[in-house]
Amino acid sequence: MTGAQAATPAAPPGRAAAGIPAVECLSVEKTYPNGTQALLPVDLKIAEGEFVTLLGPSGCGKSTLLKMVAGLLEPSDGRLLLWRKPVAQLHECAQKLSFVFQSPTLMPWASVRSNVRLPLDLAGVPRQEADARVADALALVGLARFADALPRALSGGMQMRVSIARGLVTEPDLLLMDEPFGALDEITRHKLDSDLLELWQRKKLTVIFVTHSIHEAVFLSSRVVMMAARPGRVVEQFHIDAPYPRSADFMVSPEFARHAKTLQDSLLRASTEE
Ligand SMILES: Nc1ncnc2c1ncn2[C@@H]1O[C@H](COP(=O)(O)OP(=O)(O)OP(=O)(O)O)[C@@H](O)[C@H]1O
Ligand SMILES: [Mg+2]
């Protein structure tokens, strides 16, 4: 750990500091079949209830790492454990994970309700139970009134909420989000950031979040993992030890500015280190 605020982890709300880690990357590395060395060995342990953000220049392997945690991509070497089990055995665990992509990837011909119900349909959950869970997930993201709407009738921010509801409907313990709000305007992004934090606290989720925004990283994270490119690797980590809940006031505080400056300096180093 490096950085002025790196001494002790910010205790995630409502979570014991000890316990089984949600995620363990043990010398996990990735070389793509074309020879691109996307990630040098990464060692990273994420406790239950942490909000960890991956930050770094384009091509540093953020999406590669997230996809390996999700089991969508095989590491070339090393071991990846979720709750102490290999990713491939996650279906045998009580815990679940969801992946929210950068674009909402909704089925345009299907209602909001059907879009959110998709993972439950795929899992064979009976319709009545599925509909009740969809209603809960839509309420959680403030879209209860839009269950019958088609995606095209919704704004970009609302479509992203549908995508998040679809991620939450399976009641995941681990939420992986790859630049989910990158394409949204500043106001909508901040609103969704605040909603996400509120959900994270209420549902006691573990989140791994990818962003290019230093401000978003400081606002959301209990820990920021800085990565550098060519080859992709983890270079520094920072604990953002400001208490939760974090409000808009936090964003104009000297403390926020201090964290943002630390990350900015680190990002600059990471972007020029090749
Ligand atoms: N399927 C693939 N085959 C070969 N190389 C790939 C593949 N996917 C990614 N890469 C390469 O691996 C490296 C890491 O890519 P990755 O997409 O993980 O970076 P990233 O940090 O998510 O970048 P960005 O910020 O642009 O999303 C890059 O050099 C990229 O070109
Ligand atoms: Mg990416």
Short mmCIF file of C-alpha atoms and ligand atoms in Angstrom, two decimals:
data_model
loop_
_atom_site.label_atom_id
_atom_site.label_comp_id
_atom_site.label_asym_id
_atom_site.label_seq_id
_atom_site.Cartn_x
_atom_site.Cartn_y
_atom_site.Cartn_z
CA MET A 1 0.00 0.00 0.00
CA THR A 2 1.22 3.46 -0.75
CA GLY A 3 -0.13 6.97 -0.39
CA ALA A 4 -0.74 9.27 2.55
CA GLN A 5 -4.05 7.64 3.42
CA ALA A 6 -2.94 4.07 2.95
CA ALA A 7 -2.36 3.06 6.58
CA THR A 8 -5.54 1.15 7.45
CA PRO A 9 -8.52 0.10 5.38
CA ALA A 10 -11.69 2.16 5.74
CA ALA A 11 -13.98 -0.25 7.59
CA PRO A 12 -16.85 -1.06 5.26
CA PRO A 13 -20.19 -0.23 6.91
CA GLY A 14 -21.86 -3.07 8.74
CA ARG A 15 -19.11 -5.55 7.97
CA ALA A 16 -16.64 -7.32 10.18
CA ALA A 17 -13.06 -6.51 9.21
CA ALA A 18 -12.09 -10.20 9.28
CA GLY A 19 -13.66 -13.12 7.46
CA ILE A 20 -13.40 -14.97 4.20
CA PRO A 21 -12.25 -12.66 1.40
CA ALA A 22 -14.80 -12.25 -1.38
CA VAL A 23 -12.07 -12.15 -4.05
CA GLU A 24 -8.48 -13.39 -4.09
CA CYS A 25 -6.27 -12.94 -7.14
CA LEU A 26 -3.18 -15.03 -6.56
CA SER A 27 -0.51 -14.18 -9.16
CA VAL A 28 -3.26 -13.97 -11.77
CA GLU A 29 -1.88 -13.06 -15.18
CA LYS A 30 -3.18 -12.87 -18.71
CA THR A 31 -1.52 -13.13 -22.10
CA TYR A 32 -3.98 -13.16 -24.98
CA PRO A 33 -3.54 -15.77 -27.75
CA ASN A 34 -2.09 -13.08 -30.06
CA GLY A 35 0.74 -12.59 -27.57
CA THR A 36 -0.52 -9.35 -25.95
CA GLN A 37 0.62 -9.34 -22.35
CA ALA A 38 -2.53 -7.81 -20.88
CA LEU A 39 -1.69 -8.38 -17.21
CA LEU A 40 1.49 -9.21 -15.32
CA PRO A 41 0.84 -11.29 -12.17
CA VAL A 42 -1.71 -9.54 -9.95
CA ASP A 43 -2.08 -10.22 -6.26
CA LEU A 44 -5.22 -8.67 -4.86
CA LYS A 45 -7.42 -9.58 -1.95
CA ILE A 46 -10.84 -7.99 -1.57
CA ALA A 47 -12.77 -8.34 1.68
CA GLU A 48 -16.52 -8.72 1.78
CA GLY A 49 -18.19 -5.34 1.79
CA GLU A 50 -15.34 -3.42 0.16
CA PHE A 51 -15.95 -0.99 -2.68
CA VAL A 52 -12.85 -1.34 -4.82
CA THR A 53 -12.26 0.76 -7.92
CA LEU A 54 -9.80 -0.09 -10.70
CA LEU A 55 -8.32 3.06 -12.19
CA GLY A 56 -5.66 3.44 -14.86
CA PRO A 57 -4.92 4.45 -18.45
CA SER A 58 -6.60 2.78 -21.39
CA GLY A 59 -5.24 -0.70 -22.05
CA CYS A 60 -3.91 -1.35 -18.52
CA GLY A 61 -6.04 -4.47 -18.17
CA LYS A 62 -8.98 -3.27 -16.05
CA SER A 63 -11.60 -5.06 -18.17
CA THR A 64 -9.37 -8.10 -18.50
CA LEU A 65 -9.06 -8.36 -14.72
CA LEU A 66 -12.78 -7.85 -14.17
CA LYS A 67 -13.67 -10.48 -16.78
CA MET A 68 -11.34 -12.98 -15.13
CA VAL A 69 -12.96 -12.32 -11.73
CA ALA A 70 -16.33 -12.93 -13.41
CA GLY A 71 -15.13 -16.19 -14.91
CA LEU A 72 -15.73 -14.82 -18.43
CA LEU A 73 -12.03 -15.12 -19.24
CA GLU A 74 -9.45 -17.72 -18.17
CA PRO A 75 -6.23 -16.49 -16.54
CA SER A 76 -3.08 -17.64 -18.33
CA ASP A 77 -1.59 -18.40 -14.95
CA GLY A 78 -2.29 -17.97 -11.25
CA ARG A 79 -5.41 -18.69 -9.24
CA LEU A 80 -8.59 -16.73 -8.82
CA LEU A 81 -10.74 -17.53 -5.80
CA LEU A 82 -14.17 -16.21 -4.86
CA TRP A 83 -15.02 -16.92 -1.25
CA ARG A 84 -12.04 -19.30 -1.24
CA LYS A 85 -13.41 -21.36 -4.15
CA PRO A 86 -12.18 -21.39 -7.79
CA VAL A 87 -14.39 -19.13 -9.93
CA ALA A 88 -15.61 -22.16 -11.91
CA GLN A 89 -17.11 -23.59 -8.72
CA LEU A 90 -19.05 -20.48 -7.77
CA HIS A 91 -22.33 -22.19 -8.70
CA GLU A 92 -21.71 -24.54 -5.76
CA CYS A 93 -21.50 -21.60 -3.32
CA ALA A 94 -24.30 -19.68 -1.70
CA GLN A 95 -22.79 -16.45 -3.06
CA LYS A 96 -23.55 -14.97 -6.45
CA LEU A 97 -22.00 -12.38 -8.73
CA SER A 98 -23.36 -10.04 -11.37
CA PHE A 99 -21.60 -8.16 -14.14
CA VAL A 100 -22.84 -4.75 -15.31
CA PHE A 101 -21.36 -3.66 -18.65
CA GLN A 102 -20.64 -0.16 -19.89
CA SER A 103 -23.63 -0.09 -22.22
CA PRO A 104 -27.02 -1.19 -20.92
CA THR A 105 -27.26 -4.07 -23.50
CA LEU A 106 -31.04 -4.33 -23.22
CA MET A 107 -33.30 -6.29 -25.55
CA PRO A 108 -35.00 -3.44 -27.46
CA TRP A 109 -38.16 -5.41 -28.26
CA ALA A 110 -38.81 -6.47 -24.65
CA SER A 111 -40.33 -4.51 -21.79
CA VAL A 112 -38.24 -3.26 -18.88
CA ARG A 113 -39.81 -6.04 -16.78
CA SER A 114 -38.80 -8.77 -19.25
CA ASN A 115 -35.30 -7.35 -19.57
CA VAL A 116 -34.77 -7.40 -15.82
CA ARG A 117 -36.34 -10.86 -15.52
CA LEU A 118 -33.94 -12.40 -18.07
CA PRO A 119 -31.38 -13.86 -15.61
CA LEU A 120 -34.21 -15.37 -13.55
CA ASP A 121 -35.83 -16.85 -16.68
CA LEU A 122 -32.47 -18.33 -17.64
CA ALA A 123 -32.16 -19.80 -14.14
CA GLY A 124 -35.65 -21.32 -14.39
CA VAL A 125 -37.12 -19.31 -11.52
CA PRO A 126 -40.94 -19.72 -11.54
CA ARG A 127 -42.72 -16.75 -13.14
CA GLN A 128 -44.59 -15.58 -10.02
CA GLU A 129 -41.47 -15.52 -7.85
CA ALA A 130 -39.48 -13.96 -10.69
CA ASP A 131 -42.01 -11.16 -11.19
CA ALA A 132 -41.97 -10.36 -7.47
CA ARG A 133 -38.17 -10.14 -7.51
CA VAL A 134 -38.21 -7.99 -10.65
CA ALA A 135 -40.65 -5.62 -8.94
CA ASP A 136 -38.29 -5.37 -5.94
CA ALA A 137 -35.26 -4.74 -8.17
CA LEU A 138 -37.07 -2.06 -10.16
CA ALA A 139 -38.21 -0.38 -6.95
CA LEU A 140 -34.63 -0.44 -5.72
CA VAL A 141 -33.45 1.59 -8.72
CA GLY A 142 -36.51 3.84 -8.71
CA LEU A 143 -38.11 2.47 -11.87
CA ALA A 144 -41.18 0.73 -10.47
CA ARG A 145 -43.47 2.84 -12.67
CA PHE A 146 -41.65 1.89 -15.87
CA ALA A 147 -41.96 -1.91 -15.80
CA ASP A 148 -44.09 -2.01 -18.95
CA ALA A 149 -42.07 0.54 -20.92
CA LEU A 150 -39.81 -0.40 -23.81
CA PRO A 151 -36.14 0.59 -23.41
CA ARG A 152 -36.32 3.20 -26.20
CA ALA A 153 -38.87 5.17 -24.19
CA LEU A 154 -36.27 5.68 -21.43
CA SER A 155 -33.36 8.10 -21.11
CA GLY A 156 -29.77 6.81 -21.10
CA GLY A 157 -29.61 7.08 -17.32
CA MET A 158 -32.85 5.17 -16.91
CA GLN A 159 -31.66 2.44 -19.28
CA MET A 160 -28.53 2.12 -17.18
CA ARG A 161 -30.75 1.71 -14.11
CA VAL A 162 -32.59 -1.10 -15.88
CA SER A 163 -29.23 -2.75 -16.52
CA ILE A 164 -28.33 -2.36 -12.84
CA ALA A 165 -31.73 -3.76 -11.79
CA ARG A 166 -31.02 -6.77 -14.02
CA GLY A 167 -27.67 -7.11 -12.24
CA LEU A 168 -29.32 -6.92 -8.82
CA VAL A 169 -32.34 -9.14 -9.47
CA THR A 170 -30.34 -12.30 -8.74
CA GLU A 171 -29.40 -10.73 -5.38
CA PRO A 172 -25.64 -10.88 -5.99
CA ASP A 173 -23.10 -10.64 -3.21
CA LEU A 174 -20.43 -9.42 -5.62
CA LEU A 175 -21.20 -6.73 -8.20
CA LEU A 176 -18.69 -6.17 -11.02
CA MET A 177 -19.18 -2.94 -12.96
CA ASP A 178 -17.10 -1.99 -16.01
CA GLU A 179 -17.41 1.77 -16.59
CA PRO A 180 -21.16 1.58 -16.08
CA PHE A 181 -21.78 5.33 -16.10
CA GLY A 182 -19.05 6.42 -18.53
CA ALA A 183 -21.44 7.43 -21.30
CA LEU A 184 -23.74 9.51 -19.09
CA ASP A 185 -23.82 13.23 -18.41
CA GLU A 186 -22.24 14.51 -15.18
CA ILE A 187 -25.50 15.10 -13.27
CA THR A 188 -26.98 11.71 -14.14
CA ARG A 189 -23.69 10.02 -13.35
CA HIS A 190 -23.52 11.60 -9.93
CA LYS A 191 -27.11 10.66 -9.18
CA LEU A 192 -26.41 7.03 -10.14
CA ASP A 193 -23.16 7.07 -8.15
CA SER A 194 -25.10 8.19 -5.06
CA ASP A 195 -27.80 5.58 -5.65
CA LEU A 196 -25.17 2.90 -6.10
CA LEU A 197 -23.47 3.80 -2.81
CA GLU A 198 -26.80 3.71 -1.04
CA LEU A 199 -27.52 0.26 -2.49
CA TRP A 200 -24.04 -0.98 -1.64
CA GLN A 201 -24.55 0.01 1.99
CA ARG A 202 -28.08 -1.28 2.24
CA LYS A 203 -27.40 -4.62 0.53
CA LYS A 204 -23.91 -5.02 2.02
CA LEU A 205 -22.50 -5.78 -1.43
CA THR A 206 -18.90 -6.22 -2.44
CA VAL A 207 -18.27 -4.07 -5.51
CA ILE A 208 -15.42 -3.96 -8.04
CA PHE A 209 -15.91 -0.88 -10.18
CA VAL A 210 -13.99 0.36 -13.22
CA THR A 211 -13.86 4.03 -14.12
CA HIS A 212 -11.67 6.61 -15.84
CA SER A 213 -12.94 9.32 -13.48
CA ILE A 214 -10.79 10.25 -10.51
CA HIS A 215 -13.72 12.09 -8.91
CA GLU A 216 -16.01 9.10 -9.25
CA ALA A 217 -13.29 6.86 -7.78
CA VAL A 218 -12.83 9.12 -4.73
CA PHE A 219 -16.56 9.56 -4.18
CA LEU A 220 -17.37 5.85 -4.32
CA SER A 221 -14.44 3.79 -3.22
CA SER A 222 -13.18 2.40 0.03
CA ARG A 223 -10.06 1.41 -1.95
CA VAL A 224 -8.60 2.41 -5.31
CA VAL A 225 -6.30 0.08 -7.23
CA MET A 226 -4.10 2.01 -9.68
CA MET A 227 -2.94 0.15 -12.76
CA ALA A 228 -0.44 0.95 -15.53
CA ALA A 229 -0.30 -0.27 -19.12
CA ARG A 230 2.10 -2.07 -21.50
CA PRO A 231 2.23 -4.46 -19.82
CA GLY A 232 -0.86 -4.11 -17.62
CA ARG A 233 -0.13 -4.28 -13.91
CA VAL A 234 -1.12 -3.00 -10.48
CA VAL A 235 1.18 -0.19 -9.41
CA GLU A 236 -0.33 1.44 -6.31
CA GLN A 237 -3.29 1.16 -3.96
CA PHE A 238 -5.04 3.80 -1.88
CA HIS A 239 -7.58 3.61 0.89
CA ILE A 240 -10.15 6.39 0.75
CA ASP A 241 -10.78 6.63 4.46
CA ALA A 242 -13.66 9.13 4.40
CA PRO A 243 -16.73 7.87 6.27
CA TYR A 244 -19.93 6.70 4.56
CA PRO A 245 -22.56 7.76 3.72
CA ARG A 246 -20.86 10.27 1.42
CA SER A 247 -22.90 13.23 0.30
CA ALA A 248 -22.43 15.94 -2.32
CA ASP A 249 -20.76 18.00 0.47
CA PHE A 250 -17.94 15.47 0.55
CA MET A 251 -17.15 16.32 -3.07
CA VAL A 252 -16.37 19.94 -2.23
CA SER A 253 -14.42 19.19 0.95
CA PRO A 254 -10.65 19.68 1.34
CA GLU A 255 -10.44 15.99 2.16
CA PHE A 256 -11.95 15.10 -1.22
CA ALA A 257 -9.52 17.45 -2.99
CA ARG A 258 -6.61 15.83 -1.16
CA HIS A 259 -7.64 12.33 -2.22
CA ALA A 260 -8.27 13.50 -5.79
CA LYS A 261 -4.80 15.10 -5.96
CA THR A 262 -3.14 11.92 -4.67
CA LEU A 263 -4.95 9.83 -7.28
CA GLN A 264 -4.24 12.33 -10.03
CA ASP A 265 -0.51 12.28 -9.28
CA SER A 266 -0.55 8.49 -9.20
CA LEU A 267 -2.53 8.27 -12.46
CA LEU A 268 -0.04 10.61 -14.09
CA ARG A 269 2.83 8.38 -12.93
CA ALA A 270 0.94 5.28 -14.11
CA SER A 271 0.26 6.87 -17.49
CA THR A 272 3.85 7.84 -18.13
CA GLU A 273 5.48 4.68 -16.71
CA GLU A 274 5.97 2.33 -19.64
N1 LIG B 1 -9.40 -10.26 -26.89
C1 LIG B 1 -8.22 -9.66 -26.90
N2 LIG B 1 -7.21 -10.12 -27.67
C2 LIG B 1 -5.99 -9.54 -27.67
N3 LIG B 1 -5.67 -8.47 -26.92
C3 LIG B 1 -6.64 -7.96 -26.14
C4 LIG B 1 -7.95 -8.53 -26.08
N4 LIG B 1 -8.70 -7.80 -25.20
C5 LIG B 1 -7.88 -6.85 -24.75
N5 LIG B 1 -6.66 -6.92 -25.29
C6 LIG B 1 -5.49 -6.10 -25.01
O1 LIG B 1 -5.15 -6.28 -23.65
C7 LIG B 1 -4.76 -5.06 -23.04
C8 LIG B 1 -5.69 -4.76 -21.87
O2 LIG B 1 -6.98 -4.52 -22.38
P1 LIG B 1 -8.23 -4.14 -21.47
O3 LIG B 1 -9.40 -4.04 -22.36
O4 LIG B 1 -8.30 -5.10 -20.34
O5 LIG B 1 -7.79 -2.72 -20.92
P2 LIG B 1 -8.66 -1.63 -20.14
O6 LIG B 1 -7.82 -1.16 -19.00
O7 LIG B 1 -10.00 -2.18 -19.83
O8 LIG B 1 -8.75 -0.45 -21.22
P3 LIG B 1 -9.91 0.67 -21.41
O9 LIG B 1 -9.68 1.67 -20.32
O10 LIG B 1 -9.63 1.23 -22.76
O11 LIG B 1 -11.24 -0.03 -21.31
C9 LIG B 1 -4.80 -4.01 -24.15
O12 LIG B 1 -3.51 -3.91 -24.70
C10 LIG B 1 -5.76 -4.61 -25.16
O13 LIG B 1 -5.47 -4.16 -26.45
MG MG B 2 -11.96 -1.63 -20.38
#
